[in-house]
């Protein structure tokens, strides 16, 4: 595996691979890699060669009061992990390489970027779409792999690739969870043992809603109220948002229909965690992917 630090070298390597008619796969990450990231790499390796993993803690997607400086960084452990997974190139540029002095250009997906995560984290998705567009230009991937853990992000990126006629196809992979249901996240490292237990409230709330859906409940407001109750029963947890939205438009729904996303953002102490499940109508029944 080769580690690449500069945009120019990454471009050259990617250009060469495309010229040889190979399928280039890209897995963009912020590092502190775990099994969730590994699942994306495995999906990429099934379809693509070479596979490029990028590690870049993107300053543009962090708000001024967020955890940019404290975000876990462990490049050596990450390098070992992706090498074992059979990754061909690790692209690890510096912030100055990606945003040199005088940088001025940002891309924004209107509307969708201002709801849910975007309402709680103004400017976040503008940073995400900008860095992903830059990565797509640098790596020229045929396929780019993202997790449904960040369902709104995946939807926004798919919108961007369509709107801007990009070559890269966005592939969305399932959520990888701990044995007890907690969605893997680099931010789980912030949790102390009590908070780790409390973090179960997110998955617990989704499971409770799933049970109600299976029993026939279709009223979105009722389901949201149920989830809030589960989370509020946990003293260390406080809800940032709990919403059910149309999976395509990301607009709130009052009743389950077609495909919906059930989305949670919850503070556990000072750590903000997100989780979600997808509910899809199939011949009158609703199929839940958690
Ligand atoms: P991050 O490093 O947090 O920016 O995540 C990089 C990619 O990994 C994003 O596409 C995430 O959605 C995905 N990812 C993070 N956690 C998980 C998980 N538990 N299961 C599946 N994908 C994940």
PDB file of C-alpha atoms and ligand atoms in Angstrom:
ATOM      1  CA  UNK A   1       0.000   0.000   0.000  1.00  0.00           C
ATOM      2  CA  UNK A   2       1.229   3.463  -0.854  1.00  0.00           C
ATOM      3  CA  UNK A   3       0.493   6.508   1.303  1.00  0.00           C
ATOM      4  CA  UNK A   4       0.008   9.680  -0.692  1.00  0.00           C
ATOM      5  CA  UNK A   5       0.148  13.147   0.845  1.00  0.00           C
ATOM      6  CA  UNK A   6      -0.114  15.488  -2.119  1.00  0.00           C
ATOM      7  CA  UNK A   7      -3.000  16.290  -4.438  1.00  0.00           C
ATOM      8  CA  UNK A   8      -0.762  16.251  -7.514  1.00  0.00           C
ATOM      9  CA  UNK A   9       0.606  12.754  -6.867  1.00  0.00           C
ATOM     10  CA  UNK A  10      -2.857  11.395  -6.037  1.00  0.00           C
ATOM     11  CA  UNK A  11      -4.193  12.863  -9.289  1.00  0.00           C
ATOM     12  CA  UNK A  12      -1.382  11.319 -11.289  1.00  0.00           C
ATOM     13  CA  UNK A  13      -1.888   7.855  -9.778  1.00  0.00           C
ATOM     14  CA  UNK A  14      -5.659   8.055 -10.288  1.00  0.00           C
ATOM     15  CA  UNK A  15      -5.318   9.312 -13.862  1.00  0.00           C
ATOM     16  CA  UNK A  16      -3.026   6.389 -14.662  1.00  0.00           C
ATOM     17  CA  UNK A  17      -5.486   3.844 -13.192  1.00  0.00           C
ATOM     18  CA  UNK A  18      -8.387   5.303 -15.194  1.00  0.00           C
ATOM     19  CA  UNK A  19      -6.235   5.330 -18.346  1.00  0.00           C
ATOM     20  CA  UNK A  20      -5.606   1.600 -17.826  1.00  0.00           C
ATOM     21  CA  UNK A  21      -9.382   1.122 -17.787  1.00  0.00           C
ATOM     22  CA  UNK A  22      -9.451   0.096 -14.122  1.00  0.00           C
ATOM     23  CA  UNK A  23     -12.413   0.811 -11.823  1.00  0.00           C
ATOM     24  CA  UNK A  24     -11.326   3.222  -9.122  1.00  0.00           C
ATOM     25  CA  UNK A  25     -13.093   2.986  -5.738  1.00  0.00           C
ATOM     26  CA  UNK A  26     -12.921   5.742  -3.114  1.00  0.00           C
ATOM     27  CA  UNK A  27     -13.769   5.495   0.585  1.00  0.00           C
ATOM     28  CA  UNK A  28     -13.656   8.991   2.121  1.00  0.00           C
ATOM     29  CA  UNK A  29     -13.111   9.047   5.896  1.00  0.00           C
ATOM     30  CA  UNK A  30     -11.910  11.269   8.719  1.00  0.00           C
ATOM     31  CA  UNK A  31      -9.771   8.472  10.183  1.00  0.00           C
ATOM     32  CA  UNK A  32      -9.967   6.861  13.645  1.00  0.00           C
ATOM     33  CA  UNK A  33     -11.069   3.896  11.602  1.00  0.00           C
ATOM     34  CA  UNK A  34     -13.350   1.132  12.873  1.00  0.00           C
ATOM     35  CA  UNK A  35     -15.375  -1.777  11.493  1.00  0.00           C
ATOM     36  CA  UNK A  36     -17.887   0.645   9.936  1.00  0.00           C
ATOM     37  CA  UNK A  37     -15.142   2.056   7.730  1.00  0.00           C
ATOM     38  CA  UNK A  38     -13.810  -1.478   7.117  1.00  0.00           C
ATOM     39  CA  UNK A  39     -17.202  -2.539   5.754  1.00  0.00           C
ATOM     40  CA  UNK A  40     -17.008   0.271   3.180  1.00  0.00           C
ATOM     41  CA  UNK A  41     -13.515  -0.834   2.165  1.00  0.00           C
ATOM     42  CA  UNK A  42     -14.693  -4.433   1.747  1.00  0.00           C
ATOM     43  CA  UNK A  43     -17.595  -3.284  -0.428  1.00  0.00           C
ATOM     44  CA  UNK A  44     -15.175  -1.199  -2.504  1.00  0.00           C
ATOM     45  CA  UNK A  45     -12.760  -4.108  -2.950  1.00  0.00           C
ATOM     46  CA  UNK A  46     -15.558  -6.303  -4.321  1.00  0.00           C
ATOM     47  CA  UNK A  47     -16.191  -3.852  -7.164  1.00  0.00           C
ATOM     48  CA  UNK A  48     -13.016  -1.840  -7.659  1.00  0.00           C
ATOM     49  CA  UNK A  49      -9.264  -2.002  -8.116  1.00  0.00           C
ATOM     50  CA  UNK A  50      -7.519   0.149  -7.079  1.00  0.00           C
ATOM     51  CA  UNK A  51      -9.247   1.132  -3.843  1.00  0.00           C
ATOM     52  CA  UNK A  52      -8.316   4.509  -2.373  1.00  0.00           C
ATOM     53  CA  UNK A  53      -9.102   5.385   1.251  1.00  0.00           C
ATOM     54  CA  UNK A  54      -8.838   9.046   2.125  1.00  0.00           C
ATOM     55  CA  UNK A  55      -8.224  10.227   5.656  1.00  0.00           C
ATOM     56  CA  UNK A  56      -8.832  13.910   6.091  1.00  0.00           C
ATOM     57  CA  UNK A  57     -10.294  15.654   9.131  1.00  0.00           C
ATOM     58  CA  UNK A  58     -12.006  18.337   7.094  1.00  0.00           C
ATOM     59  CA  UNK A  59     -11.945  21.701   8.925  1.00  0.00           C
ATOM     60  CA  UNK A  60     -14.655  23.066   6.589  1.00  0.00           C
ATOM     61  CA  UNK A  61     -17.321  20.742   8.024  1.00  0.00           C
ATOM     62  CA  UNK A  62     -16.731  21.610  11.696  1.00  0.00           C
ATOM     63  CA  UNK A  63     -18.454  24.577  13.343  1.00  0.00           C
ATOM     64  CA  UNK A  64     -16.413  27.015  15.452  1.00  0.00           C
ATOM     65  CA  UNK A  65     -17.628  25.398  18.710  1.00  0.00           C
ATOM     66  CA  UNK A  66     -17.238  21.796  17.505  1.00  0.00           C
ATOM     67  CA  UNK A  67     -14.616  19.112  18.145  1.00  0.00           C
ATOM     68  CA  UNK A  68     -12.150  19.738  15.253  1.00  0.00           C
ATOM     69  CA  UNK A  69      -9.101  20.035  17.533  1.00  0.00           C
ATOM     70  CA  UNK A  70     -10.092  17.077  19.717  1.00  0.00           C
ATOM     71  CA  UNK A  71     -11.260  14.804  16.907  1.00  0.00           C
ATOM     72  CA  UNK A  72      -9.422  11.451  17.369  1.00  0.00           C
ATOM     73  CA  UNK A  73      -6.343  11.153  15.148  1.00  0.00           C
ATOM     74  CA  UNK A  74      -4.445   7.840  14.903  1.00  0.00           C
ATOM     75  CA  UNK A  75      -2.890   7.733  11.466  1.00  0.00           C
ATOM     76  CA  UNK A  76      -0.446   4.880  12.228  1.00  0.00           C
ATOM     77  CA  UNK A  77      -3.152   2.514  13.504  1.00  0.00           C
ATOM     78  CA  UNK A  78      -5.354   3.552  10.582  1.00  0.00           C
ATOM     79  CA  UNK A  79      -2.577   2.886   8.094  1.00  0.00           C
ATOM     80  CA  UNK A  80      -2.076  -0.631   9.500  1.00  0.00           C
ATOM     81  CA  UNK A  81      -5.791  -1.346   9.368  1.00  0.00           C
ATOM     82  CA  UNK A  82      -6.323  -0.297   5.755  1.00  0.00           C
ATOM     83  CA  UNK A  83      -3.160  -2.084   4.654  1.00  0.00           C
ATOM     84  CA  UNK A  84      -4.511  -5.317   6.181  1.00  0.00           C
ATOM     85  CA  UNK A  85      -7.804  -4.730   4.384  1.00  0.00           C
ATOM     86  CA  UNK A  86      -5.971  -4.716   1.055  1.00  0.00           C
ATOM     87  CA  UNK A  87      -6.325  -1.019   0.260  1.00  0.00           C
ATOM     88  CA  UNK A  88      -4.073   0.131  -2.590  1.00  0.00           C
ATOM     89  CA  UNK A  89      -3.649   3.814  -1.742  1.00  0.00           C
ATOM     90  CA  UNK A  90      -4.101   5.798   1.440  1.00  0.00           C
ATOM     91  CA  UNK A  91      -4.608   9.472   0.600  1.00  0.00           C
ATOM     92  CA  UNK A  92      -3.831  11.599   3.645  1.00  0.00           C
ATOM     93  CA  UNK A  93      -3.449  15.252   2.660  1.00  0.00           C
ATOM     94  CA  UNK A  94      -2.860  18.068   5.133  1.00  0.00           C
ATOM     95  CA  UNK A  95      -5.397  20.865   5.597  1.00  0.00           C
ATOM     96  CA  UNK A  96      -2.964  23.246   3.851  1.00  0.00           C
ATOM     97  CA  UNK A  97      -2.774  20.876   0.880  1.00  0.00           C
ATOM     98  CA  UNK A  98      -6.574  20.789   0.523  1.00  0.00           C
ATOM     99  CA  UNK A  99      -7.255  24.438   1.447  1.00  0.00           C
ATOM    100  CA  UNK A 100      -4.177  26.476   0.562  1.00  0.00           C
ATOM    101  CA  UNK A 101      -4.072  30.179   1.434  1.00  0.00           C
ATOM    102  CA  UNK A 102      -6.578  32.162  -0.609  1.00  0.00           C
ATOM    103  CA  UNK A 103      -9.031  29.256  -0.863  1.00  0.00           C
ATOM    104  CA  UNK A 104     -12.510  30.613  -1.705  1.00  0.00           C
ATOM    105  CA  UNK A 105     -14.739  28.069  -3.441  1.00  0.00           C
ATOM    106  CA  UNK A 106     -17.569  26.100  -1.791  1.00  0.00           C
ATOM    107  CA  UNK A 107     -20.376  23.961  -3.165  1.00  0.00           C
ATOM    108  CA  UNK A 108     -23.753  23.696  -1.448  1.00  0.00           C
ATOM    109  CA  UNK A 109     -26.794  21.491  -2.010  1.00  0.00           C
ATOM    110  CA  UNK A 110     -29.657  23.907  -1.324  1.00  0.00           C
ATOM    111  CA  UNK A 111     -32.501  23.065   1.048  1.00  0.00           C
ATOM    112  CA  UNK A 112     -31.470  19.549   2.078  1.00  0.00           C
ATOM    113  CA  UNK A 113     -28.305  20.898   3.702  1.00  0.00           C
ATOM    114  CA  UNK A 114     -30.256  23.140   6.071  1.00  0.00           C
ATOM    115  CA  UNK A 115     -32.473  20.540   7.780  1.00  0.00           C
ATOM    116  CA  UNK A 116     -31.802  17.953  10.513  1.00  0.00           C
ATOM    117  CA  UNK A 117     -27.984  17.808  10.926  1.00  0.00           C
ATOM    118  CA  UNK A 118     -27.761  21.018   8.904  1.00  0.00           C
ATOM    119  CA  UNK A 119     -30.060  22.870  11.299  1.00  0.00           C
ATOM    120  CA  UNK A 120     -28.018  21.760  14.327  1.00  0.00           C
ATOM    121  CA  UNK A 121     -24.686  22.205  12.545  1.00  0.00           C
ATOM    122  CA  UNK A 122     -24.923  25.244  10.230  1.00  0.00           C
ATOM    123  CA  UNK A 123     -22.424  25.043   7.372  1.00  0.00           C
ATOM    124  CA  UNK A 124     -21.635  21.376   8.061  1.00  0.00           C
ATOM    125  CA  UNK A 125     -22.903  19.971   4.763  1.00  0.00           C
ATOM    126  CA  UNK A 126     -21.396  22.829   2.753  1.00  0.00           C
ATOM    127  CA  UNK A 127     -18.074  21.612   4.142  1.00  0.00           C
ATOM    128  CA  UNK A 128     -18.907  17.975   3.385  1.00  0.00           C
ATOM    129  CA  UNK A 129     -20.049  18.538  -0.212  1.00  0.00           C
ATOM    130  CA  UNK A 130     -17.069  20.802  -0.890  1.00  0.00           C
ATOM    131  CA  UNK A 131     -14.490  18.302   0.340  1.00  0.00           C
ATOM    132  CA  UNK A 132     -16.187  15.348  -1.356  1.00  0.00           C
ATOM    133  CA  UNK A 133     -16.351  17.215  -4.668  1.00  0.00           C
ATOM    134  CA  UNK A 134     -12.647  18.025  -4.285  1.00  0.00           C
ATOM    135  CA  UNK A 135     -11.870  14.363  -3.484  1.00  0.00           C
ATOM    136  CA  UNK A 136     -13.879  13.267  -6.539  1.00  0.00           C
ATOM    137  CA  UNK A 137     -11.847  15.631  -8.743  1.00  0.00           C
ATOM    138  CA  UNK A 138      -8.568  14.419  -7.248  1.00  0.00           C
ATOM    139  CA  UNK A 139      -9.278  10.658  -7.196  1.00  0.00           C
ATOM    140  CA  UNK A 140     -11.718  10.449 -10.147  1.00  0.00           C
ATOM    141  CA  UNK A 141     -13.492   7.433  -8.629  1.00  0.00           C
ATOM    142  CA  UNK A 142     -15.978   5.325 -10.581  1.00  0.00           C
ATOM    143  CA  UNK A 143     -17.608   4.378  -7.259  1.00  0.00           C
ATOM    144  CA  UNK A 144     -17.500   6.137  -3.883  1.00  0.00           C
ATOM    145  CA  UNK A 145     -18.635   4.375  -0.718  1.00  0.00           C
ATOM    146  CA  UNK A 146     -20.521   5.970   2.176  1.00  0.00           C
ATOM    147  CA  UNK A 147     -22.320   4.606   5.239  1.00  0.00           C
ATOM    148  CA  UNK A 148     -26.057   4.891   5.935  1.00  0.00           C
ATOM    149  CA  UNK A 149     -24.911   5.815   9.452  1.00  0.00           C
ATOM    150  CA  UNK A 150     -24.807   9.334   7.935  1.00  0.00           C
ATOM    151  CA  UNK A 151     -28.016   8.933   5.948  1.00  0.00           C
ATOM    152  CA  UNK A 152     -28.581  12.641   5.285  1.00  0.00           C
ATOM    153  CA  UNK A 153     -25.007  13.027   4.098  1.00  0.00           C
ATOM    154  CA  UNK A 154     -25.405  10.113   1.675  1.00  0.00           C
ATOM    155  CA  UNK A 155     -28.667  11.594   0.317  1.00  0.00           C
ATOM    156  CA  UNK A 156     -27.082  15.032  -0.153  1.00  0.00           C
ATOM    157  CA  UNK A 157     -24.027  13.570  -1.888  1.00  0.00           C
ATOM    158  CA  UNK A 158     -26.227  11.575  -4.243  1.00  0.00           C
ATOM    159  CA  UNK A 159     -28.073  14.822  -5.035  1.00  0.00           C
ATOM    160  CA  UNK A 160     -24.778  16.577  -5.729  1.00  0.00           C
ATOM    161  CA  UNK A 161     -23.479  13.863  -8.074  1.00  0.00           C
ATOM    162  CA  UNK A 162     -26.746  13.987 -10.031  1.00  0.00           C
ATOM    163  CA  UNK A 163     -27.045  17.772 -10.137  1.00  0.00           C
ATOM    164  CA  UNK A 164     -23.428  18.290 -11.192  1.00  0.00           C
ATOM    165  CA  UNK A 165     -23.338  15.328 -13.630  1.00  0.00           C
ATOM    166  CA  UNK A 166     -20.397  13.792 -11.800  1.00  0.00           C
ATOM    167  CA  UNK A 167     -18.988  10.467 -12.996  1.00  0.00           C
ATOM    168  CA  UNK A 168     -18.702   8.975  -9.523  1.00  0.00           C
ATOM    169  CA  UNK A 169     -21.549   6.738  -8.399  1.00  0.00           C
ATOM    170  CA  UNK A 170     -22.455   7.016  -4.701  1.00  0.00           C
ATOM    171  CA  UNK A 171     -22.813   3.592  -3.033  1.00  0.00           C
ATOM    172  CA  UNK A 172     -24.529   3.538   0.365  1.00  0.00           C
ATOM    173  CA  UNK A 173     -23.607   0.679   2.743  1.00  0.00           C
ATOM    174  CA  UNK A 174     -25.490  -0.606   5.848  1.00  0.00           C
ATOM    175  CA  UNK A 175     -24.808   0.594   9.407  1.00  0.00           C
ATOM    176  CA  UNK A 176     -22.299  -1.499  11.359  1.00  0.00           C
ATOM    177  CA  UNK A 177     -23.172  -1.800  15.057  1.00  0.00           C
ATOM    178  CA  UNK A 178     -21.597  -3.100  18.267  1.00  0.00           C
ATOM    179  CA  UNK A 179     -23.036  -6.376  19.596  1.00  0.00           C
ATOM    180  CA  UNK A 180     -25.367  -4.355  21.863  1.00  0.00           C
ATOM    181  CA  UNK A 181     -26.637  -2.220  18.985  1.00  0.00           C
ATOM    182  CA  UNK A 182     -24.644   1.005  19.369  1.00  0.00           C
ATOM    183  CA  UNK A 183     -23.691   2.261  15.901  1.00  0.00           C
ATOM    184  CA  UNK A 184     -19.913   2.352  15.511  1.00  0.00           C
ATOM    185  CA  UNK A 185     -18.578   5.897  15.431  1.00  0.00           C
ATOM    186  CA  UNK A 186     -15.182   7.498  15.919  1.00  0.00           C
ATOM    187  CA  UNK A 187     -16.907   9.769  18.458  1.00  0.00           C
ATOM    188  CA  UNK A 188     -17.794   6.772  20.685  1.00  0.00           C
ATOM    189  CA  UNK A 189     -14.182   7.113  21.919  1.00  0.00           C
ATOM    190  CA  UNK A 190     -15.288  10.255  23.824  1.00  0.00           C
ATOM    191  CA  UNK A 191     -17.716   8.244  26.013  1.00  0.00           C
ATOM    192  CA  UNK A 192     -16.819   7.254  29.575  1.00  0.00           C
ATOM    193  CA  UNK A 193     -18.238   3.916  30.832  1.00  0.00           C
ATOM    194  CA  UNK A 194     -21.459   5.475  32.194  1.00  0.00           C
ATOM    195  CA  UNK A 195     -21.988   7.403  28.970  1.00  0.00           C
ATOM    196  CA  UNK A 196     -21.288   4.283  26.924  1.00  0.00           C
ATOM    197  CA  UNK A 197     -24.163   2.570  28.742  1.00  0.00           C
ATOM    198  CA  UNK A 198     -26.374   5.623  28.291  1.00  0.00           C
ATOM    199  CA  UNK A 199     -25.591   5.684  24.548  1.00  0.00           C
ATOM    200  CA  UNK A 200     -27.714   2.540  24.225  1.00  0.00           C
ATOM    201  CA  UNK A 201     -30.709   4.883  24.389  1.00  0.00           C
ATOM    202  CA  UNK A 202     -30.378   5.674  20.667  1.00  0.00           C
ATOM    203  CA  UNK A 203     -30.574   2.089  19.479  1.00  0.00           C
ATOM    204  CA  UNK A 204     -33.141   1.348  22.198  1.00  0.00           C
ATOM    205  CA  UNK A 205     -35.383   4.136  20.902  1.00  0.00           C
ATOM    206  CA  UNK A 206     -35.108   2.913  17.306  1.00  0.00           C
ATOM    207  CA  UNK A 207     -35.889  -0.674  18.359  1.00  0.00           C
ATOM    208  CA  UNK A 208     -38.949   0.478  20.303  1.00  0.00           C
ATOM    209  CA  UNK A 209     -40.193   2.393  17.270  1.00  0.00           C
ATOM    210  CA  UNK A 210     -39.486  -0.640  15.083  1.00  0.00           C
ATOM    211  CA  UNK A 211     -41.649  -2.815  17.371  1.00  0.00           C
ATOM    212  CA  UNK A 212     -44.515  -0.331  17.115  1.00  0.00           C
ATOM    213  CA  UNK A 213     -44.184  -0.211  13.326  1.00  0.00           C
ATOM    214  CA  UNK A 214     -44.229  -4.006  13.151  1.00  0.00           C
ATOM    215  CA  UNK A 215     -47.369  -3.945  15.315  1.00  0.00           C
ATOM    216  CA  UNK A 216     -49.031  -1.623  12.771  1.00  0.00           C
ATOM    217  CA  UNK A 217     -48.294   1.902  13.991  1.00  0.00           C
ATOM    218  CA  UNK A 218     -48.046   4.350  11.058  1.00  0.00           C
ATOM    219  CA  UNK A 219     -48.386   7.715  12.837  1.00  0.00           C
ATOM    220  CA  UNK A 220     -44.992   9.444  12.625  1.00  0.00           C
ATOM    221  CA  UNK A 221     -45.702  11.884  15.450  1.00  0.00           C
ATOM    222  CA  UNK A 222     -46.651   9.027  17.762  1.00  0.00           C
ATOM    223  CA  UNK A 223     -43.464   7.143  16.845  1.00  0.00           C
ATOM    224  CA  UNK A 224     -41.335  10.230  17.494  1.00  0.00           C
ATOM    225  CA  UNK A 225     -43.008  10.720  20.886  1.00  0.00           C
ATOM    226  CA  UNK A 226     -42.273   7.092  21.760  1.00  0.00           C
ATOM    227  CA  UNK A 227     -38.594   7.495  20.868  1.00  0.00           C
ATOM    228  CA  UNK A 228     -38.296  10.721  22.832  1.00  0.00           C
ATOM    229  CA  UNK A 229     -39.756   8.957  25.891  1.00  0.00           C
ATOM    230  CA  UNK A 230     -37.162   6.163  25.667  1.00  0.00           C
ATOM    231  CA  UNK A 231     -34.307   8.640  25.380  1.00  0.00           C
ATOM    232  CA  UNK A 232     -35.607  11.004  28.071  1.00  0.00           C
ATOM    233  CA  UNK A 233     -35.723   8.056  30.501  1.00  0.00           C
ATOM    234  CA  UNK A 234     -31.923   8.046  30.328  1.00  0.00           C
ATOM    235  CA  UNK A 235     -30.576  10.815  32.616  1.00  0.00           C
ATOM    236  CA  UNK A 236     -27.293  11.261  30.692  1.00  0.00           C
ATOM    237  CA  UNK A 237     -29.078  11.630  27.353  1.00  0.00           C
ATOM    238  CA  UNK A 238     -30.793  14.648  25.832  1.00  0.00           C
ATOM    239  CA  UNK A 239     -32.477  14.740  22.431  1.00  0.00           C
ATOM    240  CA  UNK A 240     -31.178  17.211  19.855  1.00  0.00           C
ATOM    241  CA  UNK A 241     -33.682  16.044  17.285  1.00  0.00           C
ATOM    242  CA  UNK A 242     -35.888  13.013  16.623  1.00  0.00           C
ATOM    243  CA  UNK A 243     -37.601  13.130  13.240  1.00  0.00           C
ATOM    244  CA  UNK A 244     -39.206  10.966  10.609  1.00  0.00           C
ATOM    245  CA  UNK A 245     -38.696  12.258   7.075  1.00  0.00           C
ATOM    246  CA  UNK A 246     -39.255  11.156   3.514  1.00  0.00           C
ATOM    247  CA  UNK A 247     -36.036   9.372   2.506  1.00  0.00           C
ATOM    248  CA  UNK A 248     -36.008  11.098  -0.860  1.00  0.00           C
ATOM    249  CA  UNK A 249     -36.912  14.710  -0.004  1.00  0.00           C
ATOM    250  CA  UNK A 250     -35.841  14.708   3.682  1.00  0.00           C
ATOM    251  CA  UNK A 251     -39.119  16.535   4.441  1.00  0.00           C
ATOM    252  CA  UNK A 252     -41.012  15.567   7.619  1.00  0.00           C
ATOM    253  CA  UNK A 253     -43.926  13.139   7.187  1.00  0.00           C
ATOM    254  CA  UNK A 254     -46.971  12.728   9.412  1.00  0.00           C
ATOM    255  CA  UNK A 255     -47.544   9.095   8.419  1.00  0.00           C
ATOM    256  CA  UNK A 256     -45.125   6.416   7.240  1.00  0.00           C
ATOM    257  CA  UNK A 257     -45.175   6.068   3.467  1.00  0.00           C
ATOM    258  CA  UNK A 258     -42.946   4.784   0.664  1.00  0.00           C
ATOM    259  CA  UNK A 259     -39.435   5.146   2.120  1.00  0.00           C
ATOM    260  CA  UNK A 260     -38.842   7.069   5.330  1.00  0.00           C
ATOM    261  CA  UNK A 261     -35.819   7.733   7.495  1.00  0.00           C
ATOM    262  CA  UNK A 262     -36.212   7.730  11.261  1.00  0.00           C
ATOM    263  CA  UNK A 263     -33.374   9.957  12.472  1.00  0.00           C
ATOM    264  CA  UNK A 264     -31.965  10.714  15.907  1.00  0.00           C
ATOM    265  CA  UNK A 265     -29.326  13.103  17.205  1.00  0.00           C
ATOM    266  CA  UNK A 266     -28.736  12.798  20.930  1.00  0.00           C
ATOM    267  CA  UNK A 267     -26.286  14.345  23.337  1.00  0.00           C
ATOM    268  CA  UNK A 268     -24.746  11.818  25.722  1.00  0.00           C
ATOM    269  CA  UNK A 269     -23.090  14.166  28.171  1.00  0.00           C
ATOM    270  CA  UNK A 270     -21.243  16.521  25.818  1.00  0.00           C
ATOM    271  CA  UNK A 271     -20.857  13.953  23.012  1.00  0.00           C
ATOM    272  CA  UNK A 272     -23.325  14.260  20.168  1.00  0.00           C
ATOM    273  CA  UNK A 273     -24.271  10.934  18.549  1.00  0.00           C
ATOM    274  CA  UNK A 274     -26.502  10.211  15.562  1.00  0.00           C
ATOM    275  CA  UNK A 275     -28.320   7.079  14.467  1.00  0.00           C
ATOM    276  CA  UNK A 276     -31.151   6.174  12.121  1.00  0.00           C
ATOM    277  CA  UNK A 277     -33.226   3.464  10.556  1.00  0.00           C
ATOM    278  CA  UNK A 278     -34.771   3.139   7.104  1.00  0.00           C
ATOM    279  CA  UNK A 279     -38.443   2.133   6.810  1.00  0.00           C
ATOM    280  CA  UNK A 280     -39.606   1.016   3.383  1.00  0.00           C
ATOM    281  CA  UNK A 281     -43.087   0.117   2.210  1.00  0.00           C
ATOM    282  CA  UNK A 282     -43.121  -3.241   0.426  1.00  0.00           C
ATOM    283  CA  UNK A 283     -46.498  -4.488  -0.745  1.00  0.00           C
ATOM    284  CA  UNK A 284     -48.418  -2.920   2.148  1.00  0.00           C
ATOM    285  CA  UNK A 285     -45.933  -4.022   4.829  1.00  0.00           C
ATOM    286  CA  UNK A 286     -43.082  -1.928   6.162  1.00  0.00           C
ATOM    287  CA  UNK A 287     -39.561  -3.303   6.076  1.00  0.00           C
ATOM    288  CA  UNK A 288     -37.212  -1.827   8.702  1.00  0.00           C
ATOM    289  CA  UNK A 289     -33.425  -1.627   8.168  1.00  0.00           C
ATOM    290  CA  UNK A 290     -31.723  -0.662  11.389  1.00  0.00           C
TER     291      UNK A 290
HETATM  292  P1  LIG B   1     -16.315   9.446   9.101  1.00  0.00           P
HETATM  293  O1  LIG B   1     -14.898   8.978   9.219  1.00  0.00           O
HETATM  294  O2  LIG B   1     -17.060   9.474  10.387  1.00  0.00           O
HETATM  295  O3  LIG B   1     -16.435  10.723   8.287  1.00  0.00           O
HETATM  296  O4  LIG B   1     -17.056   8.327   8.237  1.00  0.00           O
HETATM  297  C1  LIG B   1     -16.572   7.961   6.981  1.00  0.00           C
HETATM  298  C2  LIG B   1     -17.592   7.079   6.315  1.00  0.00           C
HETATM  299  O5  LIG B   1     -17.815   5.918   7.118  1.00  0.00           O
HETATM  300  C3  LIG B   1     -18.958   7.770   6.146  1.00  0.00           C
HETATM  301  O6  LIG B   1     -19.496   7.434   4.884  1.00  0.00           O
HETATM  302  C4  LIG B   1     -19.762   7.162   7.258  1.00  0.00           C
HETATM  303  O7  LIG B   1     -21.146   7.132   6.992  1.00  0.00           O
HETATM  304  C5  LIG B   1     -19.194   5.763   7.321  1.00  0.00           C
HETATM  305  N1  LIG B   1     -19.469   5.155   8.639  1.00  0.00           N
HETATM  306  C6  LIG B   1     -19.176   5.681   9.844  1.00  0.00           C
HETATM  307  N2  LIG B   1     -19.637   4.865  10.824  1.00  0.00           N
HETATM  308  C7  LIG B   1     -20.248   3.828  10.203  1.00  0.00           C
HETATM  309  C8  LIG B   1     -20.939   2.675  10.666  1.00  0.00           C
HETATM  310  N3  LIG B   1     -21.099   2.416  11.967  1.00  0.00           N
HETATM  311  N4  LIG B   1     -21.451   1.816   9.757  1.00  0.00           N
HETATM  312  C9  LIG B   1     -21.302   2.082   8.421  1.00  0.00           C
HETATM  313  N5  LIG B   1     -20.664   3.147   7.931  1.00  0.00           N
HETATM  314  C10 LIG B   1     -20.146   4.025   8.789  1.00  0.00           C
END
